[in-house]
């Protein structure tokens, strides 16, 4: 959370900083700010709220300078205000920070004892004040930054700029990602390659504990022990990092529409050329070697894991535990012998998931991950990282990353089924053939957009909603409820259909829409009974099913939406489309901020 950027440029840097921040705004939008060296002196502009407020401010109060740093904030310490907005400055140093300095109270006390007061409520100002203190003792800018970084506990990506140092930025990383971009007589720092994509395609990712001393023509990196570190300069595919809405009103709409293409890409990457085998591109992964699988993630990625549990258990007979990373990391669960641990994360930087991975390091037989960002910490710390090939996902609500995660997890479950001799050749061929047809089937579902939009207008009138699903549709119900609440702010809860009568049925009245996700599978009749129980109590059922399901259910539902038919094993991937489009159109109808919903950020790098 929070995006940071730094530029040592040839020209005025304020527009470049703002453009890079625009590309990082998905990481937080509580405030934004930049600092530049204006005639060798640090000067700042900061504004509360979205980046557009900072851009407006800069129109009236431009900020000259060819060296600068910038920040877009997701507030942790201190309310969103101009005072608490980054960059924070103390005398000759300005700093931007992503992460949390966990020992900032002790450091604040140390400063207070020395008679140094804070002006803000942030942990970051403490860093700036400490650097100033060290510089006042005669340390150079670099020495002071190193001395202070040495004292910090917690997570940080930091970028410093100093009075009178036109050709110097100092960047440091621990627990939060940071990239250096190599230009031609220019140098850049950014929270991710997306921020730097229009500026350069040559990127160096800092490793845990690295400190980089950056000038316009050089980067000198030292590792956590202070030794010179040689970090690779990678050529990134800037096209993949390009961020635009491609004519759509919102990133979320664009990302929903992209799903047939990106799922197709994921399939292409994990299927043999003729499409008849699951083909892992990296070193072999043999599920016959494991007795248990532990799946860990947060949010939508956690729901992908819940879905995968059904697949691994039913198709491959492999017992699976699924955990929310923030619970798993502190529960200290025993990891049975021969357990493979698999972490799922779009960003690959989610702090809780990363901590859970580190807990499993040395305990689990193998650490696997399914990520969207291949250079992320979770990918780099795994024995085997499988990219989902979704491309940059900017909308805070996860859509295409979810369906690509599901696709890769299903392919892994099929691989496990094959490795463990649990699937017949015919069934494997059938499922792979259905998977190959999935992009086209999703396209057909996307064509029903008008129906989802019409339904969403009615859903938008509700204050609460329930989502129900059984078996593979239960995690999907959870995902549907999460999508709706996070972008439309309608309170939504999901239950396994069979749980309704154990309590939640008390909530049913004429005002309560109940979204039932139920293709005509082996459990359909049971779900229809639960649906009848809702309708008998005056509840309004929105049934999402296929044609045989719609026929079998009769016409009693409030609204019935009919999706294309698909092998029930693949239904969670297809039924993600109505979950996403209903939430999207409801949010649009309510006029909420679809891509940047309140209080949220895309990449959750704090606890
Ligand atoms: O980057 P990750 O996949 O690790 O993120 C996990 C969650 O923060 C994320 O899925 C979140 O729940 C989304 N906003 C849901 O749409």
XYZ file of C-alpha atoms and ligand atoms in Angstrom:
623
model
C 0.000 0.000 0.000
C 1.201 3.480 -0.826
C 3.109 4.048 -4.030
C 6.482 5.751 -4.166
C 8.478 7.184 -7.020
C 11.743 9.050 -7.506
C 13.261 10.695 -10.587
C 16.697 12.121 -11.320
C 15.827 13.593 -14.704
C 17.128 15.744 -17.543
C 14.018 17.908 -17.618
C 11.401 19.220 -15.213
C 10.298 16.204 -13.152
C 6.964 17.287 -11.659
C 4.873 16.066 -14.642
C 6.825 12.780 -14.731
C 6.312 12.247 -11.002
C 2.587 12.918 -11.283
C 2.224 10.562 -14.252
C 4.103 7.810 -12.383
C 1.895 8.407 -9.341
C -1.166 8.090 -11.557
C 0.035 4.595 -12.413
C 0.571 3.837 -8.732
C -2.693 5.323 -7.501
C -4.207 1.837 -7.236
C -1.935 1.391 -4.183
C -3.684 4.137 -2.209
C -5.499 7.403 -2.746
C -5.832 9.103 0.640
C -3.360 11.845 -0.312
C -0.574 12.527 -2.777
C 2.529 14.687 -2.766
C 5.818 15.446 -4.455
C 9.069 17.121 -3.409
C 11.675 18.458 -5.834
C 14.988 20.222 -5.644
C 14.053 23.716 -6.691
C 17.328 25.646 -7.161
C 18.992 23.058 -4.956
C 16.457 23.477 -2.119
C 13.748 20.998 -1.203
C 10.244 22.200 -1.905
C 6.973 20.264 -1.590
C 3.368 20.200 -2.792
C 0.871 17.916 -1.089
C -2.901 17.463 -1.320
C -5.500 15.324 0.434
C -7.571 12.837 -1.576
C -6.954 11.654 -5.076
C -4.043 12.573 -7.270
C -6.196 14.943 -9.290
C -6.165 17.306 -6.280
C -2.380 17.383 -6.370
C -2.418 17.973 -10.145
C -4.815 20.900 -9.624
C -2.589 22.335 -6.912
C 0.429 22.107 -9.206
C -1.390 24.135 -11.857
C -1.654 27.040 -9.401
C 1.596 26.396 -7.566
C 4.015 24.713 -9.988
C 7.080 22.973 -8.628
C 10.225 23.348 -10.742
C 13.198 21.026 -10.448
C 14.957 18.173 -12.250
C 15.159 15.830 -9.247
C 12.138 14.762 -7.233
C 10.280 12.146 -5.228
C 6.544 11.444 -4.986
C 4.018 9.464 -2.992
C 0.428 8.302 -3.123
C -0.840 7.325 0.322
C -2.998 4.661 1.941
C -3.149 5.999 5.476
C -1.796 3.832 8.289
C -0.461 6.229 10.943
C -2.425 9.460 11.071
C -5.585 10.553 9.281
C -5.453 11.626 5.635
C -4.424 15.302 5.885
C -1.941 17.609 4.194
C 0.296 17.514 7.276
C 0.388 13.710 7.279
C 0.873 13.497 3.495
C 4.262 12.444 2.130
C 6.948 13.495 1.269
C 7.978 14.214 4.844
C 10.728 16.728 5.287
C 13.057 17.523 8.143
C 15.579 20.233 7.286
C 17.809 18.976 4.472
C 16.057 15.650 3.859
C 12.760 14.614 2.310
C 11.528 11.034 2.264
C 8.691 8.961 0.853
C 7.792 5.631 2.428
C 5.656 2.572 1.787
C 5.224 0.232 4.749
C 5.122 0.530 8.521
C 8.035 1.349 10.821
C 7.095 -0.889 13.731
C 9.509 0.584 16.273
C 8.565 4.179 15.475
C 7.213 4.777 18.999
C 10.612 3.946 20.529
C 12.348 6.075 17.907
C 9.899 8.937 18.531
C 10.656 8.711 22.249
C 14.391 8.801 21.487
C 13.851 11.962 19.448
C 11.632 13.506 22.121
C 14.374 12.923 24.684
C 16.737 14.808 22.389
C 14.188 17.657 22.334
C 13.032 16.965 18.779
C 9.273 17.255 18.252
C 7.111 15.738 15.508
C 4.685 17.802 13.431
C 2.765 14.813 12.068
C 1.216 11.580 13.363
C 3.171 9.442 10.915
C 5.884 6.872 11.405
C 7.635 8.263 8.324
C 8.372 11.706 9.750
C 10.401 9.914 12.433
C 12.708 8.631 9.682
C 13.208 12.135 8.264
C 13.867 13.614 11.713
C 16.422 10.924 12.530
C 18.274 11.493 9.254
C 18.391 15.221 9.960
C 19.748 14.494 13.444
C 22.542 12.335 12.022
C 23.375 14.927 9.376
C 23.587 17.596 12.065
C 26.162 15.403 13.770
C 28.297 15.692 10.653
C 27.326 12.559 8.733
C 26.981 12.816 4.974
C 23.546 12.298 3.425
C 24.420 8.689 2.569
C 25.941 7.952 5.986
C 22.938 9.434 7.772
C 20.473 7.447 5.668
C 22.409 4.230 6.334
C 22.622 4.909 10.081
C 18.866 5.439 10.281
C 17.896 2.509 8.039
C 19.945 0.346 10.392
C 17.648 1.309 13.258
C 14.347 0.587 11.524
C 12.156 -2.418 12.289
C 9.126 -3.296 10.208
C 8.513 -2.935 6.516
C 9.691 -0.177 4.260
C 10.407 0.960 0.776
C 12.049 4.371 1.167
C 13.349 6.991 -1.204
C 15.325 9.998 0.088
C 16.190 13.326 -1.557
C 18.557 15.883 -0.002
C 19.027 19.656 -0.107
C 21.886 20.612 -2.402
C 22.303 17.052 -3.758
C 20.987 17.430 -7.316
C 22.402 14.089 -8.401
C 21.529 11.780 -5.505
C 18.630 9.628 -4.354
C 18.916 6.906 -1.752
C 16.480 4.025 -1.937
C 16.048 1.157 0.500
C 13.834 -1.889 0.680
C 12.737 -4.305 3.379
C 9.355 -5.983 3.233
C 7.931 -3.633 0.585
C 8.847 -3.877 -3.080
C 11.070 -1.340 -4.842
C 12.462 -1.128 -8.363
C 15.197 1.006 -9.907
C 14.639 2.101 -13.522
C 17.692 2.733 -15.708
C 17.326 5.586 -18.190
C 19.730 7.302 -20.535
C 21.373 9.901 -18.284
C 18.321 9.623 -16.025
C 17.453 7.259 -13.207
C 14.148 6.297 -11.614
C 12.844 4.624 -8.483
C 9.358 3.146 -8.224
C 7.201 0.807 -6.176
C 6.749 -1.342 -9.261
C 7.666 -1.608 -12.913
C 4.190 -0.406 -13.932
C 4.997 3.045 -12.540
C 8.187 3.220 -14.583
C 6.953 1.549 -17.780
C 6.692 4.720 -19.920
C 10.127 5.860 -18.704
C 12.261 2.770 -19.179
C 12.128 -0.957 -19.848
C 15.344 -1.650 -17.899
C 14.578 -2.500 -14.286
C 16.553 -3.699 -11.280
C 14.490 -5.128 -8.414
C 15.964 -4.466 -5.000
C 16.191 -7.455 -2.665
C 15.320 -7.577 1.036
C 17.667 -5.289 2.988
C 19.201 -3.628 -0.084
C 20.207 0.031 -0.085
C 20.760 1.756 -3.458
C 22.727 4.951 -3.951
C 21.365 6.362 -7.180
C 22.787 9.085 -9.443
C 21.805 9.934 -13.032
C 24.496 7.620 -14.380
C 24.987 4.969 -11.723
C 23.354 2.751 -9.130
C 25.470 1.271 -6.366
C 23.640 -1.363 -4.335
C 24.665 -2.881 -1.028
C 22.947 -5.882 0.540
C 21.611 -6.293 4.086
C 25.149 -6.968 5.356
C 26.553 -3.846 3.722
C 28.390 -5.812 1.012
C 28.373 -4.668 -2.618
C 25.518 -6.453 -4.383
C 25.248 -7.218 -8.045
C 21.595 -7.091 -9.017
C 20.436 -8.024 -12.476
C 19.129 -5.380 -14.879
C 16.062 -6.982 -16.466
C 14.307 -5.980 -19.628
C 10.598 -5.848 -18.888
C 7.783 -6.028 -21.376
C 6.510 -2.487 -21.139
C 3.445 -3.330 -23.245
C 2.282 -5.647 -20.448
C 2.838 -2.888 -17.922
C 0.910 -0.290 -19.904
C -2.045 1.040 -18.047
C -5.035 2.422 -19.879
C -8.747 1.790 -19.949
C -8.776 0.918 -23.658
C -12.035 2.810 -24.206
C -13.830 1.366 -21.173
C -15.359 3.604 -18.538
C -13.467 1.853 -15.742
C -10.421 -0.386 -15.376
C -12.723 -2.955 -13.792
C -14.892 -3.089 -16.929
C -11.804 -3.474 -19.097
C -10.417 -6.199 -16.870
C -13.710 -8.116 -16.855
C -13.812 -7.927 -20.665
C -10.217 -9.152 -20.962
C -10.941 -12.479 -19.292
C -11.385 -14.642 -22.404
C -8.014 -13.400 -23.680
C -6.013 -13.724 -20.474
C -7.518 -17.083 -19.533
C -6.571 -18.186 -23.048
C -3.014 -17.037 -22.373
C -2.863 -18.880 -19.067
C -4.082 -22.047 -20.786
C -1.575 -21.649 -23.568
C 1.217 -21.391 -21.010
C 0.258 -24.509 -19.074
C -1.036 -26.837 -21.800
C 1.011 -28.792 -24.310
C 0.934 -27.456 -27.877
C -1.862 -29.838 -28.865
C -3.757 -28.920 -25.669
C -4.025 -32.508 -24.494
C -1.643 -32.387 -21.484
C -1.003 -30.106 -18.558
C 2.531 -28.950 -19.184
C 4.400 -27.111 -16.448
C 7.087 -24.955 -18.015
C 9.450 -25.063 -15.029
C 11.012 -27.936 -13.129
C 8.719 -30.902 -12.687
C 6.147 -30.817 -9.929
C 5.053 -34.275 -8.876
C 1.998 -34.285 -6.613
C 2.449 -38.005 -5.958
C 5.265 -36.946 -3.612
C 2.899 -35.081 -1.250
C 0.331 -36.339 1.253
C -1.289 -32.945 1.929
C -1.611 -29.541 0.410
C -1.881 -26.345 2.417
C -3.410 -23.378 0.543
C -2.996 -19.893 2.015
C -4.125 -16.471 0.754
C -6.218 -13.362 1.496
C -9.445 -11.914 0.112
C -10.406 -12.993 -3.369
C -7.271 -15.131 -3.661
C -8.467 -16.986 -0.537
C -11.769 -17.733 -2.272
C -9.796 -19.087 -5.231
C -8.065 -21.406 -2.744
C -11.396 -22.510 -1.228
C -12.544 -23.446 -4.726
C -9.300 -25.290 -5.392
C -9.819 -27.404 -2.263
C -12.864 -28.996 -3.946
C -10.848 -29.627 -7.109
C -7.764 -31.121 -5.436
C -9.842 -33.305 -3.135
C -12.429 -34.457 -5.668
C -10.221 -34.846 -8.726
C -6.899 -35.854 -7.167
C -7.883 -37.307 -3.775
C -5.337 -34.973 -2.176
C -6.363 -33.637 1.284
C -6.251 -29.851 1.398
C -6.212 -27.295 4.220
C -7.198 -23.738 3.310
C -6.274 -20.770 5.480
C -6.630 -17.027 5.615
C -3.024 -15.843 5.713
C -3.500 -13.359 8.577
C -4.797 -16.195 10.794
C -2.386 -18.849 9.607
C 0.728 -16.767 10.286
C 0.063 -16.363 14.019
C -1.679 -19.697 14.681
C 1.615 -21.537 14.341
C -0.043 -24.593 12.770
C 1.925 -27.824 12.723
C 2.792 -28.670 9.119
C 2.500 -32.433 8.605
C 5.290 -34.266 6.816
C 5.126 -34.258 3.026
C 2.922 -31.196 2.905
C 3.305 -28.875 -0.044
C 2.339 -25.281 0.789
C 0.792 -23.163 -1.960
C 0.337 -19.383 -1.684
C -1.979 -17.500 -4.020
C -1.626 -13.754 -4.536
C -2.318 -11.385 -7.402
C 0.236 -8.813 -6.272
C 2.666 -11.289 -4.733
C 3.328 -8.655 -2.076
C 0.450 -9.160 0.386
C 2.160 -8.877 3.775
C 0.154 -11.601 5.546
C 0.543 -14.089 2.702
C 4.272 -13.408 2.521
C 4.611 -13.907 6.284
C 2.676 -17.184 6.039
C 5.039 -18.309 3.274
C 8.034 -17.486 5.456
C 6.503 -19.496 8.297
C 6.316 -22.533 5.973
C 9.877 -22.111 4.752
C 11.804 -25.017 6.268
C 8.598 -26.666 7.537
C 6.743 -27.559 4.323
C 8.221 -30.021 1.853
C 7.817 -27.511 -0.969
C 6.764 -23.875 -1.297
C 4.664 -23.153 -4.365
C 2.968 -19.957 -5.394
C 0.412 -18.823 -7.933
C 0.996 -15.113 -8.592
C 0.292 -12.450 -11.164
C 3.482 -10.432 -10.601
C 6.372 -12.748 -11.436
C 9.021 -10.508 -9.860
C 7.121 -10.178 -6.583
C 8.457 -11.193 -3.182
C 6.122 -14.193 -2.926
C 7.248 -15.440 -6.348
C 10.902 -14.936 -5.534
C 10.698 -16.679 -2.176
C 8.885 -19.755 -3.549
C 10.545 -22.971 -4.724
C 8.263 -22.801 -7.739
C 6.186 -19.774 -8.781
C 3.471 -20.188 -11.390
C 2.401 -16.922 -13.033
C -1.284 -16.571 -13.907
C -0.624 -14.360 -16.975
C -3.511 -11.978 -16.239
C -1.534 -8.813 -17.101
C -1.653 -5.692 -14.938
C -4.820 -5.549 -12.842
C -5.518 -1.971 -11.791
C -9.119 -2.028 -10.539
C -8.985 -2.559 -6.787
C -11.657 -5.243 -7.069
C -9.957 -8.351 -8.366
C -11.627 -9.829 -11.454
C -9.396 -11.265 -14.172
C -6.766 -12.246 -11.603
C -9.412 -14.348 -9.823
C -10.467 -16.281 -12.929
C -6.838 -16.733 -14.000
C -5.968 -17.976 -10.497
C -8.850 -20.452 -10.753
C -7.705 -21.579 -14.197
C -4.139 -22.243 -13.026
C -5.348 -23.936 -9.828
C -7.654 -26.212 -11.825
C -4.772 -27.117 -14.139
C -2.672 -27.944 -11.065
C -5.477 -30.077 -9.644
C -5.653 -31.943 -12.958
C -1.886 -32.394 -12.885
C -2.235 -33.759 -9.339
C -5.036 -36.079 -10.451
C -2.767 -37.421 -13.203
C 0.296 -37.706 -10.949
C -1.695 -39.599 -8.339
C -3.432 -41.884 -10.852
C -6.868 -40.621 -9.785
C -8.379 -39.710 -13.155
C -9.204 -41.720 -16.238
C -7.728 -40.725 -19.582
C -11.249 -40.024 -20.867
C -12.221 -37.733 -17.985
C -8.906 -35.862 -18.278
C -9.471 -35.421 -22.025
C -13.046 -34.182 -21.409
C -11.973 -31.622 -18.821
C -9.057 -30.355 -20.892
C -11.351 -30.009 -23.870
C -13.850 -28.033 -21.736
C -10.970 -25.846 -20.525
C -9.866 -25.140 -24.083
C -13.419 -24.019 -24.830
C -13.602 -21.859 -21.702
C -12.547 -18.527 -23.281
C -15.349 -18.874 -25.849
C -17.887 -19.826 -23.174
C -16.870 -16.794 -21.100
C -17.285 -14.631 -24.172
C -20.858 -15.904 -24.470
C -21.481 -15.046 -20.815
C -20.059 -11.546 -21.321
C -22.568 -11.028 -24.110
C -25.314 -11.185 -21.476
C -24.026 -7.890 -20.070
C -27.334 -6.135 -20.794
C -29.213 -8.623 -18.562
C -26.739 -8.137 -15.710
C -27.027 -4.376 -16.060
C -30.819 -4.446 -15.918
C -30.754 -6.716 -12.873
C -28.124 -4.553 -11.167
C -30.442 -1.525 -11.324
C -32.860 -3.457 -9.114
C -30.105 -4.763 -6.843
C -28.886 -1.200 -6.343
C -32.066 -0.438 -4.386
C -31.175 -2.971 -1.686
C -29.345 -2.217 1.559
C -28.393 -5.861 2.143
C -28.007 -8.985 0.042
C -27.358 -12.660 0.654
C -25.430 -14.969 -1.666
C -25.940 -18.735 -1.548
C -24.057 -21.576 -3.178
C -23.367 -25.248 -2.589
C -20.217 -27.264 -3.283
C -18.045 -25.503 -5.856
C -20.530 -22.615 -5.889
C -20.068 -21.835 -2.191
C -16.683 -20.065 -2.592
C -18.188 -18.286 -5.599
C -21.038 -17.031 -3.421
C -18.405 -15.661 -1.018
C -16.626 -13.960 -3.908
C -19.922 -12.535 -5.238
C -20.708 -11.016 -1.836
C -17.193 -9.578 -1.498
C -17.365 -7.997 -4.963
C -20.736 -6.418 -4.227
C -19.776 -4.992 -0.834
C -16.367 -3.696 -1.793
C -17.461 -1.591 -4.742
C -21.190 -0.852 -4.220
C -21.053 -0.636 -0.379
C -24.177 -2.805 -0.172
C -23.847 -5.060 2.840
C -23.632 -8.596 1.478
C -22.979 -11.945 3.120
C -22.558 -15.396 1.656
C -23.505 -18.775 3.052
C -23.272 -22.366 2.002
C -26.892 -22.994 0.943
C -27.279 -25.747 3.537
C -26.316 -23.353 6.337
C -29.221 -20.998 5.696
C -31.606 -22.810 8.012
C -29.052 -22.699 10.824
C -29.479 -18.982 11.406
C -29.280 -16.616 8.425
C -32.823 -17.500 7.295
C -33.960 -15.164 10.092
C -32.756 -12.285 7.911
C -35.114 -13.092 5.050
C -37.877 -10.585 4.371
C -39.395 -8.914 1.316
C -36.513 -6.477 1.037
C -33.738 -9.063 1.024
C -32.419 -10.115 -2.396
C -30.903 -13.592 -2.245
C -28.515 -14.375 -5.072
C -28.435 -18.127 -5.658
C -25.608 -19.450 -7.802
C -26.580 -22.893 -9.003
C -25.772 -24.576 -12.308
C -27.724 -27.790 -12.881
C -25.180 -30.057 -11.197
C -25.492 -32.995 -8.807
C -26.383 -30.669 -5.910
C -28.893 -28.534 -7.816
C -32.076 -30.075 -6.370
C -30.864 -29.459 -2.836
C -30.161 -25.825 -3.642
C -33.603 -25.445 -5.199
C -35.101 -26.653 -1.900
C -33.150 -23.941 -0.063
C -34.383 -21.442 -2.633
C -37.982 -22.500 -1.966
C -37.395 -21.974 1.756
C -36.342 -18.393 1.003
C -39.290 -17.714 -1.292
C -41.743 -19.217 1.207
C -40.643 -16.456 3.589
C -41.116 -13.677 1.057
C -37.420 -13.451 0.054
C -36.543 -12.303 -3.479
C -34.452 -14.931 -5.229
C -32.105 -13.961 -8.026
C -31.224 -17.315 -9.542
C -28.090 -17.600 -11.665
C -28.125 -20.912 -13.446
C -27.970 -22.571 -16.866
C -30.817 -23.529 -19.210
C -31.511 -26.979 -17.665
C -31.371 -25.315 -14.222
C -33.789 -22.564 -15.240
C -36.215 -25.163 -16.624
C -35.972 -27.388 -13.547
C -36.409 -24.481 -11.110
C -39.632 -23.297 -12.746
C -40.456 -19.611 -12.982
C -40.858 -18.753 -9.307
C -37.656 -16.786 -8.824
C -37.719 -12.968 -8.694
C -35.192 -12.891 -11.533
C -33.489 -15.760 -13.371
C -30.266 -15.197 -15.289
C -29.311 -17.998 -17.636
C -25.658 -18.709 -18.394
C -24.185 -21.016 -21.023
C -23.873 -24.652 -19.977
C -20.476 -25.939 -18.915
C -18.956 -29.001 -17.244
C -19.800 -28.435 -13.546
C -16.121 -28.716 -12.611
C -15.423 -25.491 -14.530
C -18.521 -23.657 -13.348
C -16.769 -21.481 -10.694
C -14.723 -19.815 -13.432
C -17.790 -19.105 -15.562
C -20.013 -18.012 -12.667
C -17.394 -15.439 -11.642
C -18.621 -13.375 -14.616
C -22.154 -12.667 -13.286
C -20.686 -12.099 -9.799
C -18.380 -9.440 -11.245
C -20.842 -7.826 -13.647
C -23.647 -7.613 -11.088
C -21.308 -5.882 -8.639
C -19.910 -3.628 -11.352
C -23.261 -2.430 -12.703
C -24.700 -2.053 -9.196
C -21.770 0.175 -8.251
C -22.175 2.210 -11.435
C -25.914 2.562 -10.760
C -25.140 3.756 -7.230
C -22.465 6.150 -8.495
C -19.688 4.802 -6.260
C -16.019 4.917 -7.177
C -15.696 1.590 -8.979
C -11.933 1.441 -9.500
C -10.907 3.068 -6.249
C -13.501 2.149 -3.632
C -13.296 3.934 -0.315
C -10.790 2.771 2.315
C -9.226 0.117 0.078
C -5.941 -0.289 -1.760
C -4.875 -2.823 -4.311
C -1.693 -4.143 -2.808
C -1.955 -4.768 0.939
C 1.651 -4.616 2.094
C 0.817 -3.860 5.729
C -0.800 -6.053 8.391
O -2.631 -9.349 -4.155
P -3.409 -10.403 -3.429
O -4.082 -11.356 -4.333
O -2.587 -11.125 -2.394
O -4.553 -9.622 -2.655
C -5.420 -10.278 -1.783
C -6.604 -9.411 -1.448
O -6.177 -8.220 -0.859
C -7.457 -9.072 -2.672
O -7.893 -10.222 -3.326
C -8.694 -8.246 -2.239
O -9.546 -9.022 -1.459
C -9.424 -7.683 -3.463
N -9.731 -6.290 -3.242
C -10.736 -8.339 -3.723
O -11.376 -7.810 -4.834
